[in-house]
Amino acid sequence: MQKTPLLTRRELLKVGSSLGIGSLLPLSALSANTLQTQARIVILGGGAAGMAMANRLAKRLQGGTITLVEPRETHHYQPGWTLVASGVWNADKTMRPNAQFMPRGVNWVRKHATGIDADNKRITLTSGEALEYDFLVVATGIQLNYHLIEGMTPELVGQHGIGSVYASIEGASRTHQAIQTWLNSGHGKGIFTAAPTPVKCAGAPLKMTFTTLSRLEASGQRDAFKVDYMAPGAGLFSQPWVDEFVKQRFDDQGVNRRHYYRLSAIDPHARQAEFAFVGPESEFTSHHELREAEFRRDNQPSVIADYDFIHVVPPMSAHDFVKQSDLIAQDGPFRGEWLDVDIHTLQHNRYPEVFGIGDVIGAPINKTAASVKAQAPVVEENLLAVMQGKTPPAQHTGYTSCPMITGIGKAMLVEFGYADNFAFMPSFPFIDPTDESWAAWVMKDRMLQPAYYAVLEGQA
Amino acid sequence: MTIAGAITILTYALAPFMWLLIIVVIVVTGLHLLAYLRGYQITRYRHRRTTLLALIIGLTAIIWVPWLTHSSLGYVATLFDWVALLGAAAATFLVALLILQPLSYLISFHNDQ
């Protein structure tokens, strides 16, 4: 039987961070207002966004009930998966029990949600039970649509030269092994793909290319390997300066860039991939315009490419049960695929008692853990305001961050927001977002995971 | 980022290494206490070879600190990179000095007895 320590690690951290903050903030800021309520609040999803909201709301609300719907017992630090797939981290480093972050007083429902009835304010669970709410926070994350690539399943990752950092933590480890097997072969062609939809951590496909290039160069046999990058649109990254930088760097490092090609099918045994040429006139040039039906177009020109290793990035969307609900966007660029929220207040555009946070929302950027850090205080303030019958006062700037790994050991700390065509929003005046640096790499390797856990616990 | 936010994150970042920091503090305090009981005074005792050794240990940090972070000296490029790395080297020199100075005093004290 386990003994209960006098102070748990979590409590120790809270004391430490409170001392740090306490010495710098005026007393008024410390006594953040709590709200007395009898409301039933349901948070759908216990990833970075859902867990951060559970912790924040548990601190701010007195009375009422907070229910978190999350079936998984393990919390995955997904920003670390590119480091696992690159052989820098062990997989164990990215996993913690969800119970470690669950705040006291929150009702944790360990089941999948299967439906949202927004008109009747009701959630359906796998068990058939219904969960009624007065206020809802949708933080369900993202669905990986491997099935939209013919012949592809997540189980194939690690076999037949197929890698995919997104599949799972096991998939990230198997991707590392698949790359290593390719390197050990001493020659061959690697294809790196990108998805024609918004994806979580939009820099990950580029990071995987850069870290693999590092490993190829370190092998001393770079010239024996051919590397292609197949992009579905004209751009490689949403931030314009970074987009141009990555293109130039790929050219410098001998990566053969091909644009307007979407991975449409894969034949694992033959090690062949089929790419549909979507063309510069296609909607795919704006990757937010993709609809699932467009994957089924006939008579699209295509090319077959042989590979020795391929990194597959699946198309992504909100989960099916969210897509089938009234909460999904009904028009505009995110229609049918993403949650319909105001991208500044994060309040639902048609159901004012509903808020969205994290990967599930329809926003031009923002599918990162760093975005959750910026969004969580906004949702907290606005939800409490709505609970009191007030107008949401807080505005999300669109802040997001991508520590763009440009090689194993160096990175650029890219931070930007909605304004001025995704202009940079650097957190530290002494770190230039356009510089590759060791310090930015150290942040990715050592600092961002603790920062992430601080966000989860509502401390940052 | 606010200073408070940076301190919060630093607290979380240091938490896994708390055991190491505690060991260093215990070793440094223990050595200084032991040496003090035998007449050691931190402000007066100087030992040139010990200082030189601490300096060499500090300088080696320029190589092994990037290595510890899965990187290499070749990627230390910006002004801030160098400030951070030299700061790490200076901290290493200071810790080495705080351990080696009382240690050398204790060894010489033991040899004199």
Coordinates of C-alpha atoms in Angstrom, one line a residue:
Chain A
M1 CA 0.0 0.0 0.0
Q2 CA 1.3 3.4 -0.9
K3 CA 1.9 6.0 1.8
T4 CA 0.6 9.4 1.3
P5 CA 3.4 12.0 1.5
L6 CA 3.1 15.1 3.5
L7 CA 3.5 17.2 0.4
T8 CA 2.9 15.7 -3.1
R9 CA 5.1 16.8 -6.0
R10 CA 2.2 18.7 -7.3
E11 CA 1.7 20.5 -4.0
L12 CA 5.4 21.2 -3.8
L13 CA 5.4 22.8 -7.2
K14 CA 2.4 24.9 -6.3
V15 CA 4.2 26.2 -3.2
G16 CA 7.3 27.0 -5.3
S17 CA 5.4 28.7 -8.1
S18 CA 3.2 30.6 -5.6
L19 CA 6.4 31.9 -3.9
G20 CA 7.7 33.1 -7.2
I21 CA 4.5 34.7 -8.3
G22 CA 3.7 36.0 -4.8
S23 CA 6.9 38.0 -4.7
L24 CA 6.0 39.8 -7.9
L25 CA 2.3 40.4 -7.9
P26 CA 0.2 42.8 -5.9
L27 CA -2.2 41.2 -3.4
S28 CA -5.2 42.1 -5.5
A29 CA -4.0 39.9 -8.3
L30 CA -3.4 37.0 -5.9
S31 CA -7.0 36.9 -4.7
A32 CA -8.5 36.1 -8.1
N33 CA -12.2 36.4 -7.8
T34 CA -14.1 33.2 -7.4
L35 CA -17.7 32.8 -8.5
Q36 CA -20.4 31.1 -6.5
T37 CA -22.5 29.0 -8.8
Q38 CA -24.8 26.0 -9.1
A39 CA -24.1 25.6 -12.8
R40 CA -23.2 22.2 -14.4
I41 CA -20.1 22.6 -16.5
V42 CA -18.9 19.8 -18.7
I43 CA -15.5 19.8 -20.3
L44 CA -15.2 17.4 -23.3
G45 CA -11.6 16.1 -23.6
G46 CA -8.7 15.9 -21.1
G47 CA -5.8 16.8 -23.3
A48 CA -3.8 19.9 -22.8
A49 CA -6.8 22.2 -23.3
G50 CA -9.4 20.3 -21.3
M51 CA -7.1 19.6 -18.4
A52 CA -5.9 23.3 -18.3
M53 CA -9.6 24.4 -18.2
A54 CA -10.5 21.9 -15.5
N55 CA -7.7 23.2 -13.3
R56 CA -8.5 26.8 -14.0
L57 CA -12.3 26.5 -13.4
A58 CA -11.8 24.4 -10.3
K59 CA -9.9 27.3 -8.8
R60 CA -12.4 30.0 -9.9
L61 CA -15.7 28.3 -9.2
Q62 CA -17.3 27.6 -5.9
G63 CA -20.3 25.2 -5.9
G64 CA -21.7 23.8 -9.1
T65 CA -20.2 20.8 -10.7
I66 CA -17.3 20.4 -13.1
T67 CA -17.3 17.2 -15.1
L68 CA -14.4 16.2 -17.4
V69 CA -15.0 13.6 -20.0
E70 CA -11.8 11.8 -20.8
P71 CA -11.4 8.0 -21.2
R72 CA -7.6 7.9 -21.2
E73 CA -5.6 7.2 -18.1
T74 CA -2.3 8.4 -19.6
H75 CA -1.5 12.0 -20.6
H76 CA 0.8 12.3 -23.6
Y77 CA 3.1 15.2 -24.0
Q78 CA 2.6 15.3 -27.8
P79 CA 5.0 18.2 -28.5
G80 CA 7.8 15.7 -27.5
W81 CA 6.8 13.2 -30.2
T82 CA 9.0 14.7 -32.8
L83 CA 12.0 14.3 -30.5
V84 CA 11.0 10.7 -29.9
A85 CA 10.7 10.0 -33.6
S86 CA 14.1 11.7 -34.2
G87 CA 15.7 9.5 -31.6
V88 CA 16.5 12.3 -29.2
W89 CA 14.0 11.3 -26.4
N90 CA 12.8 8.0 -25.0
A91 CA 9.0 7.5 -25.3
D92 CA 8.7 7.2 -21.5
K93 CA 9.6 10.8 -21.1
T94 CA 6.3 11.9 -22.7
M95 CA 3.9 10.0 -20.6
R96 CA 2.3 10.9 -17.2
P97 CA -0.8 9.6 -15.5
N98 CA -3.8 11.9 -16.1
A99 CA -4.7 11.5 -12.4
Q100 CA -1.5 13.5 -11.6
F101 CA -3.1 16.6 -13.2
M102 CA -6.8 16.1 -12.3
P103 CA -7.9 18.8 -9.8
R104 CA -9.7 17.9 -6.7
G105 CA -13.5 18.3 -6.9
V106 CA -13.7 17.6 -10.6
N107 CA -15.9 14.7 -11.6
W108 CA -13.8 12.6 -14.0
V109 CA -15.9 10.5 -16.4
R110 CA -13.7 7.9 -18.0
K111 CA -15.8 7.3 -21.0
H112 CA -15.9 8.4 -24.7
A113 CA -18.4 11.0 -25.7
T114 CA -20.4 9.9 -28.7
G115 CA -22.8 12.8 -29.3
I116 CA -23.6 16.4 -28.5
D117 CA -27.2 17.6 -28.5
A118 CA -26.5 21.3 -28.4
D119 CA -30.2 22.3 -28.4
N120 CA -31.0 20.2 -25.4
K121 CA -27.6 20.8 -23.7
R122 CA -26.9 17.1 -23.5
I123 CA -23.8 14.9 -24.1
T124 CA -24.2 11.2 -24.9
L125 CA -21.5 8.8 -23.7
T126 CA -20.4 5.4 -24.9
S127 CA -22.3 3.7 -22.1
G128 CA -25.5 5.3 -23.4
E129 CA -25.7 7.6 -20.5
A130 CA -26.5 11.2 -21.0
L131 CA -24.7 14.1 -19.4
E132 CA -26.6 17.4 -19.1
Y133 CA -24.8 20.7 -18.9
D134 CA -25.5 24.4 -18.4
F135 CA -22.1 25.4 -19.9
L136 CA -19.9 23.3 -22.2
V137 CA -16.2 23.6 -23.0
V138 CA -15.3 21.6 -26.1
A139 CA -11.7 20.5 -26.0
T140 CA -11.9 17.2 -27.9
G141 CA -8.7 17.7 -29.9
I142 CA -8.3 16.3 -33.4
Q143 CA -9.1 13.2 -35.4
L144 CA -6.5 11.6 -37.6
N145 CA -8.1 10.6 -40.9
Y146 CA -5.6 8.0 -42.1
H147 CA -8.5 6.3 -43.9
L148 CA -8.6 9.1 -46.4
I149 CA -5.3 7.8 -47.8
E150 CA -6.2 4.6 -49.6
G151 CA -4.2 1.6 -48.3
M152 CA -3.0 3.5 -45.2
T153 CA -3.7 2.6 -41.6
P154 CA -1.9 3.7 -38.4
E155 CA -0.9 0.1 -37.7
L156 CA 1.4 0.2 -40.8
V157 CA 3.6 2.8 -39.1
G158 CA 7.0 1.2 -38.5
Q159 CA 6.5 -1.4 -41.3
H160 CA 7.4 -1.3 -45.0
G161 CA 9.4 1.9 -44.6
I162 CA 6.4 3.9 -43.3
G163 CA 6.7 6.5 -40.6
S164 CA 4.2 8.9 -39.1
V165 CA 5.0 11.0 -36.0
Y166 CA 1.3 11.8 -35.5
A167 CA 0.0 8.3 -35.1
S168 CA 0.7 7.7 -31.4
I169 CA 3.6 7.6 -29.1
E170 CA 4.2 4.0 -30.2
G171 CA 4.0 5.3 -33.8
A172 CA 6.6 8.0 -33.0
S173 CA 9.0 5.3 -31.7
R174 CA 8.3 3.1 -34.7
T175 CA 8.9 6.1 -37.0
H176 CA 12.3 6.4 -35.4
Q177 CA 13.0 2.8 -36.1
A178 CA 11.8 3.0 -39.7
I179 CA 14.1 6.0 -40.3
Q180 CA 17.0 4.1 -38.7
T181 CA 16.4 1.1 -40.9
W182 CA 16.4 3.3 -44.0
L183 CA 19.7 4.9 -42.8
N184 CA 21.2 1.5 -42.1
S185 CA 20.4 0.5 -45.7
G186 CA 23.0 3.1 -46.8
H187 CA 21.0 4.6 -49.7
G188 CA 17.5 5.2 -51.1
K189 CA 14.7 7.7 -51.4
G190 CA 12.7 9.2 -48.6
I191 CA 9.5 11.1 -49.2
F192 CA 8.1 13.5 -46.6
T193 CA 4.5 14.5 -47.0
A194 CA 2.2 17.2 -45.7
A195 CA -1.6 17.1 -45.3
P196 CA -4.1 19.2 -47.2
T197 CA -5.9 20.1 -44.0
P198 CA -5.1 22.1 -40.9
V199 CA -2.9 19.8 -38.7
K200 CA -1.9 19.9 -35.1
C201 CA 1.7 21.2 -34.8
A202 CA 1.9 22.3 -38.4
G203 CA 5.7 22.4 -38.0
A204 CA 6.0 18.7 -37.2
P205 CA 6.3 17.5 -40.9
L206 CA 9.0 20.0 -41.4
K207 CA 10.8 19.2 -38.2
M208 CA 10.8 15.5 -39.1
T209 CA 12.4 16.4 -42.4
F210 CA 15.0 18.5 -40.8
T211 CA 15.9 16.0 -38.1
T212 CA 16.2 13.2 -40.6
L213 CA 18.4 15.4 -42.7
S214 CA 20.6 15.9 -39.6
R215 CA 20.8 12.1 -39.2
L216 CA 21.6 11.7 -43.0
E217 CA 24.4 14.3 -42.8
A218 CA 25.8 12.7 -39.6
S219 CA 26.0 9.4 -41.4
G220 CA 28.5 10.8 -43.8
Q221 CA 26.6 9.4 -46.7
R222 CA 24.2 12.2 -47.4
D223 CA 24.8 12.0 -51.2
A224 CA 23.6 8.3 -51.2
F225 CA 20.1 9.4 -50.1
K226 CA 17.4 11.3 -52.0
V227 CA 14.9 13.3 -50.1
D228 CA 11.6 14.6 -51.5
Y229 CA 9.1 16.9 -49.8
M230 CA 5.6 16.7 -51.3
A231 CA 3.4 19.7 -50.4
P232 CA -0.3 19.9 -51.2
G233 CA -0.2 23.7 -51.7
A234 CA 2.2 26.5 -52.5
G235 CA 3.3 27.0 -48.9
L236 CA 5.1 24.9 -46.4
F237 CA 4.2 26.9 -43.3
S238 CA 1.6 29.6 -42.5
Q239 CA 4.0 32.2 -41.2
P240 CA 5.4 33.9 -44.3
W241 CA 9.0 34.6 -43.2
V242 CA 9.3 31.0 -41.9
D243 CA 7.7 29.7 -45.1
E244 CA 10.4 31.3 -47.2
F245 CA 13.2 30.3 -44.8
V246 CA 12.2 26.7 -44.9
K247 CA 11.9 26.6 -48.7
Q248 CA 15.4 28.1 -49.0
R249 CA 16.9 25.8 -46.4
F250 CA 15.3 22.7 -48.1
D251 CA 16.9 23.9 -51.4
D252 CA 20.2 24.4 -49.7
Q253 CA 20.1 20.9 -48.1
G254 CA 19.3 19.2 -51.3
V255 CA 15.6 18.5 -50.6
N256 CA 13.6 18.1 -53.8
R257 CA 10.4 20.2 -53.2
R258 CA 7.3 19.4 -55.2
H259 CA 4.2 21.5 -54.7
Y260 CA 0.4 20.8 -55.2
Y261 CA 0.8 17.0 -54.6
R262 CA -1.5 15.3 -52.1
L263 CA -0.8 11.8 -50.9
S264 CA -3.8 9.8 -52.1
A265 CA -2.9 6.2 -51.8
I266 CA -0.1 3.9 -50.6
D267 CA 1.0 0.4 -51.5
P268 CA 3.1 -0.7 -48.5
H269 CA 4.3 -4.0 -50.0
A270 CA 5.4 -2.4 -53.2
R271 CA 6.7 0.7 -51.3
Q272 CA 4.9 3.0 -53.7
A273 CA 2.9 6.1 -53.0
E274 CA 0.3 7.7 -55.2
F275 CA 0.0 11.5 -55.2
A276 CA -2.9 13.4 -56.7
F277 CA -1.8 16.5 -58.6
V278 CA -4.2 19.1 -57.3
G279 CA -2.8 22.0 -59.2
P280 CA -2.3 25.7 -58.4
E281 CA -6.0 26.4 -59.2
S282 CA -7.2 23.9 -56.7
E283 CA -8.7 24.8 -53.4
F284 CA -5.9 22.9 -51.9
T285 CA -3.7 25.9 -52.3
S286 CA -5.6 27.2 -49.3
H287 CA -5.3 24.2 -47.1
H288 CA -8.2 25.4 -44.9
E289 CA -10.7 24.9 -47.8
L290 CA -10.4 21.2 -48.0
R291 CA -13.6 19.1 -47.7
E292 CA -13.6 15.4 -47.2
A293 CA -15.6 14.9 -50.4
E294 CA -12.8 16.4 -52.4
F295 CA -10.7 13.4 -51.6
R296 CA -13.1 11.4 -53.7
R297 CA -12.6 13.4 -56.9
D298 CA -12.4 11.3 -60.1
N299 CA -10.1 12.0 -63.0
Q300 CA -7.5 13.8 -61.0
P301 CA -4.0 13.5 -62.5
S302 CA -1.7 11.5 -60.3
V303 CA 1.9 10.2 -60.1
I304 CA 3.2 7.0 -58.6
A305 CA 6.4 7.4 -56.6
D306 CA 8.7 4.7 -55.3
Y307 CA 10.1 5.2 -51.8
D308 CA 12.4 3.5 -49.3
F309 CA 11.0 5.6 -46.5
I310 CA 7.9 7.7 -46.4
H311 CA 6.6 10.0 -43.6
V312 CA 2.9 10.1 -43.8
V313 CA 0.9 13.1 -42.4
P314 CA -2.8 12.2 -42.3
P315 CA -5.6 14.7 -43.1
M316 CA -7.2 15.9 -39.9
S317 CA -10.5 17.2 -38.7
A318 CA -12.7 17.5 -35.6
H319 CA -13.9 14.1 -34.3
D320 CA -16.8 12.6 -36.1
F321 CA -19.3 13.1 -33.2
V322 CA -18.4 16.8 -33.1
K323 CA -18.8 17.0 -36.9
Q324 CA -22.2 15.4 -36.7
S325 CA -23.3 17.9 -34.0
D326 CA -24.9 21.3 -34.3
L327 CA -21.7 22.8 -33.0
I328 CA -19.8 22.3 -36.2
A329 CA -19.2 25.3 -38.5
Q330 CA -22.0 25.5 -41.1
D331 CA -20.4 28.0 -43.5
G332 CA -17.1 29.7 -44.0
P333 CA -13.7 28.1 -44.4
F334 CA -14.2 25.7 -41.5
R335 CA -17.6 24.4 -42.5
G336 CA -18.3 20.8 -41.8
E337 CA -14.8 20.1 -40.3
W338 CA -14.1 22.3 -37.3
L339 CA -15.9 23.8 -34.3
D340 CA -17.7 27.1 -35.0
V341 CA -16.2 29.6 -32.5
D342 CA -15.4 33.3 -32.6
I343 CA -11.6 33.1 -33.0
H344 CA -11.1 36.0 -30.5
T345 CA -13.5 35.3 -27.7
L346 CA -13.5 31.5 -28.4
Q347 CA -17.3 31.5 -27.7
H348 CA -19.5 29.4 -30.0
N349 CA -21.0 31.6 -32.7
R350 CA -24.5 30.2 -32.2
Y351 CA -24.6 28.6 -28.8
P352 CA -23.4 31.2 -26.3
E353 CA -23.1 28.7 -23.4
V354 CA -20.5 26.7 -25.4
F355 CA -16.8 27.5 -25.7
G356 CA -14.1 25.9 -27.7
I357 CA -10.4 25.6 -27.0
G358 CA -7.4 23.8 -28.5
D359 CA -7.1 21.8 -31.8
V360 CA -10.8 21.4 -32.4
I361 CA -11.6 25.0 -33.1
G362 CA -11.9 26.5 -36.6
A363 CA -9.1 29.0 -36.7
P364 CA -6.5 29.9 -39.3
I365 CA -3.6 28.8 -37.0
N366 CA -3.5 27.7 -33.4
K367 CA -3.3 23.9 -33.2
T368 CA -0.5 23.9 -30.7
A369 CA 0.0 23.5 -27.0
A370 CA 1.4 27.1 -26.9
S371 CA -2.0 28.2 -28.3
V372 CA -3.7 26.5 -25.4
K373 CA -1.5 28.4 -23.0
A374 CA -2.8 31.6 -24.6
Q375 CA -6.4 30.5 -25.0
A376 CA -7.0 29.0 -21.5
P377 CA -7.1 32.3 -19.6
V378 CA -9.4 33.8 -22.4
V379 CA -11.9 30.9 -22.1
E380 CA -11.8 31.1 -18.3
E381 CA -12.5 34.9 -18.2
N382 CA -15.2 34.7 -20.9
L383 CA -17.0 31.7 -19.5
L384 CA -17.2 33.3 -16.1
A385 CA -18.5 36.5 -17.6
V386 CA -21.1 34.6 -19.6
M387 CA -22.1 32.7 -16.4
Q388 CA -22.8 36.1 -14.9
G389 CA -24.8 37.4 -17.9
K390 CA -22.0 39.6 -19.1
T391 CA -20.4 40.0 -22.5
P392 CA -17.1 38.1 -22.9
P393 CA -14.3 40.6 -22.2
A394 CA -11.2 38.7 -23.1
Q395 CA -9.8 38.4 -26.6
H396 CA -7.4 35.8 -28.0
T397 CA -4.7 37.3 -30.2
G398 CA -4.1 34.0 -32.1
Y399 CA -0.8 33.6 -30.3
T400 CA 0.9 30.3 -31.3
S401 CA 4.4 29.0 -31.1
C402 CA 6.5 26.5 -33.0
P403 CA 10.0 25.8 -31.9
M404 CA 11.1 25.1 -35.5
I405 CA 13.8 22.4 -35.2
T406 CA 16.1 23.0 -38.1
G407 CA 18.5 20.2 -37.1
I408 CA 19.1 18.0 -34.1
G409 CA 20.6 20.6 -31.7
K410 CA 19.3 23.9 -33.1
A411 CA 16.0 25.6 -33.5
M412 CA 14.2 28.8 -34.1
L413 CA 11.6 30.0 -31.5
V414 CA 8.8 31.0 -33.9
E415 CA 5.9 32.8 -32.2
F416 CA 3.2 34.6 -34.1
G417 CA -0.5 35.6 -34.0
Y418 CA -3.4 36.6 -36.2
A419 CA -2.4 40.2 -36.7
D420 CA -0.5 41.6 -39.7
N421 CA -0.5 38.4 -41.7
F422 CA 0.8 36.3 -38.8
A423 CA 3.4 38.7 -37.7
F424 CA 5.9 37.5 -35.1
M425 CA 5.0 37.9 -31.4
P426 CA 8.3 37.1 -29.6
S427 CA 8.0 36.4 -25.8
F428 CA 11.6 37.2 -25.2
P429 CA 13.2 40.4 -26.6
F430 CA 16.6 38.8 -26.5
I431 CA 15.7 35.9 -28.7
D432 CA 15.2 36.7 -32.4
P433 CA 12.6 34.5 -34.0
T434 CA 14.5 34.5 -37.3
D435 CA 17.7 33.2 -35.7
E436 CA 18.6 29.5 -35.5
S437 CA 20.0 29.0 -32.0
W438 CA 21.1 26.6 -29.4
A439 CA 19.0 28.5 -26.8
A440 CA 15.8 27.9 -28.7
W441 CA 16.7 24.2 -29.0
V442 CA 17.3 24.0 -25.2
M443 CA 13.9 25.5 -24.7
K444 CA 12.4 22.8 -26.8
D445 CA 14.5 20.0 -25.2
R446 CA 14.3 21.1 -21.6
M447 CA 11.9 24.0 -20.9
L448 CA 8.8 23.6 -22.9
Q449 CA 7.7 20.3 -21.2
P450 CA 7.7 21.8 -17.7
A451 CA 6.0 24.9 -19.1
Y452 CA 3.3 22.5 -20.6
Y453 CA 2.7 20.9 -17.3
A454 CA 2.4 24.3 -15.6
V455 CA -0.3 25.1 -18.2
L456 CA -2.1 21.8 -17.5
E457 CA -2.2 22.6 -13.8
G458 CA -3.5 26.1 -14.5
Q459 CA -0.3 27.7 -13.3
A460 CA 0.9 29.4 -16.5
Chain B
M1 CA 6.3 36.6 -21.1
T2 CA 6.0 38.0 -17.6
I3 CA 8.7 37.6 -15.0
A4 CA 6.2 35.7 -12.8
G5 CA 5.4 33.4 -15.7
A6 CA 9.1 32.8 -16.3
I7 CA 9.6 32.0 -12.6
T8 CA 6.7 29.6 -12.6
I9 CA 8.1 27.7 -15.6
L10 CA 11.6 27.7 -14.1
T11 CA 10.2 26.2 -10.9
Y12 CA 8.6 23.4 -13.0
A13 CA 11.8 23.0 -15.0
L14 CA 14.0 22.6 -11.9
A15 CA 11.7 20.2 -10.1
P16 CA 13.1 17.0 -11.7
F17 CA 16.6 18.1 -10.8
M18 CA 15.8 19.1 -7.2
W19 CA 17.5 16.0 -5.9
L20 CA 20.8 17.1 -7.6
L21 CA 20.6 20.6 -6.3
I22 CA 19.9 19.3 -2.8
I23 CA 22.9 17.0 -3.0
V24 CA 25.2 19.9 -4.2
V25 CA 23.9 22.1 -1.4
I26 CA 24.5 19.4 1.2
V27 CA 28.0 18.6 -0.1
V28 CA 29.0 22.3 -0.2
T29 CA 27.6 23.1 3.2
G30 CA 29.1 20.0 4.7
L31 CA 32.5 20.6 3.4
H32 CA 32.4 24.3 4.4
L33 CA 31.2 23.4 7.9
L34 CA 33.8 20.7 8.3
A35 CA 36.6 23.0 7.1
Y36 CA 35.3 25.9 9.2
L37 CA 35.6 23.7 12.4
R38 CA 39.3 23.3 11.5
G39 CA 40.0 27.0 11.0
Y40 CA 39.0 27.5 7.4
Q41 CA 37.8 31.0 6.4
I42 CA 36.2 31.4 3.0
T43 CA 37.3 35.0 2.5
R44 CA 40.9 34.4 3.4
Y45 CA 41.9 31.0 2.1
R46 CA 43.3 30.9 -1.4
H47 CA 44.9 28.0 -3.2
R48 CA 46.1 28.8 -6.7
R49 CA 46.1 25.3 -8.1
T50 CA 42.5 24.7 -6.7
T51 CA 41.3 27.8 -8.4
L52 CA 43.0 26.8 -11.6
L53 CA 41.4 23.4 -11.5
A54 CA 37.9 24.9 -10.8
L55 CA 38.6 27.3 -13.8
I56 CA 39.4 24.3 -16.1
I57 CA 36.3 22.5 -14.9
G58 CA 34.2 25.6 -15.6
L59 CA 35.7 25.9 -19.1
T60 CA 35.0 22.3 -19.9
A61 CA 31.3 23.2 -19.4
I62 CA 31.5 25.0 -22.8
I63 CA 31.8 21.5 -24.3
W64 CA 29.7 19.3 -22.2
V65 CA 26.7 21.6 -21.5
P66 CA 25.6 21.6 -25.2
W67 CA 26.3 17.9 -25.3
L68 CA 24.0 17.4 -22.3
T69 CA 21.3 19.1 -24.2
H70 CA 21.6 16.9 -27.2
S71 CA 23.4 19.6 -29.1
S72 CA 26.9 20.7 -29.9
L73 CA 29.2 23.7 -29.6
G74 CA 28.9 24.3 -33.3
Y75 CA 25.2 25.3 -32.8
V76 CA 26.0 27.9 -30.2
A77 CA 25.6 30.8 -32.6
T78 CA 23.7 33.9 -31.3
L79 CA 24.8 36.4 -28.7
F80 CA 22.2 35.1 -26.3
D81 CA 23.5 31.5 -26.9
W82 CA 27.0 32.6 -25.8
V83 CA 25.7 34.6 -22.8
A84 CA 23.7 31.5 -21.7
L85 CA 26.7 29.1 -22.3
L86 CA 29.2 31.4 -20.5
G87 CA 26.7 31.8 -17.7
A88 CA 26.6 28.0 -17.4
A89 CA 30.4 27.8 -17.4
A90 CA 30.7 30.5 -14.7
A91 CA 28.1 28.7 -12.5
T92 CA 30.1 25.5 -13.0
F93 CA 33.3 27.3 -12.0
L94 CA 31.7 28.7 -8.9
V95 CA 30.3 25.3 -7.8
A96 CA 33.6 23.6 -8.4
L97 CA 35.4 26.4 -6.5
L98 CA 33.0 26.1 -3.6
I99 CA 33.7 22.3 -3.4
L100 CA 37.4 22.3 -4.1
Q101 CA 38.5 25.2 -1.9
P102 CA 37.4 23.7 1.4
L103 CA 38.4 20.2 0.2
S104 CA 41.9 21.3 -0.5
Y105 CA 42.1 23.0 2.9
L106 CA 40.9 19.8 4.6
I107 CA 43.5 17.8 2.7
S108 CA 46.3 20.1 3.6
F109 CA 45.1 20.3 7.2
H110 CA 45.1 16.5 7.3
N111 CA 48.6 16.3 5.8
D112 CA 49.9 18.8 8.4
Q113 CA 48.6 16.8 11.3

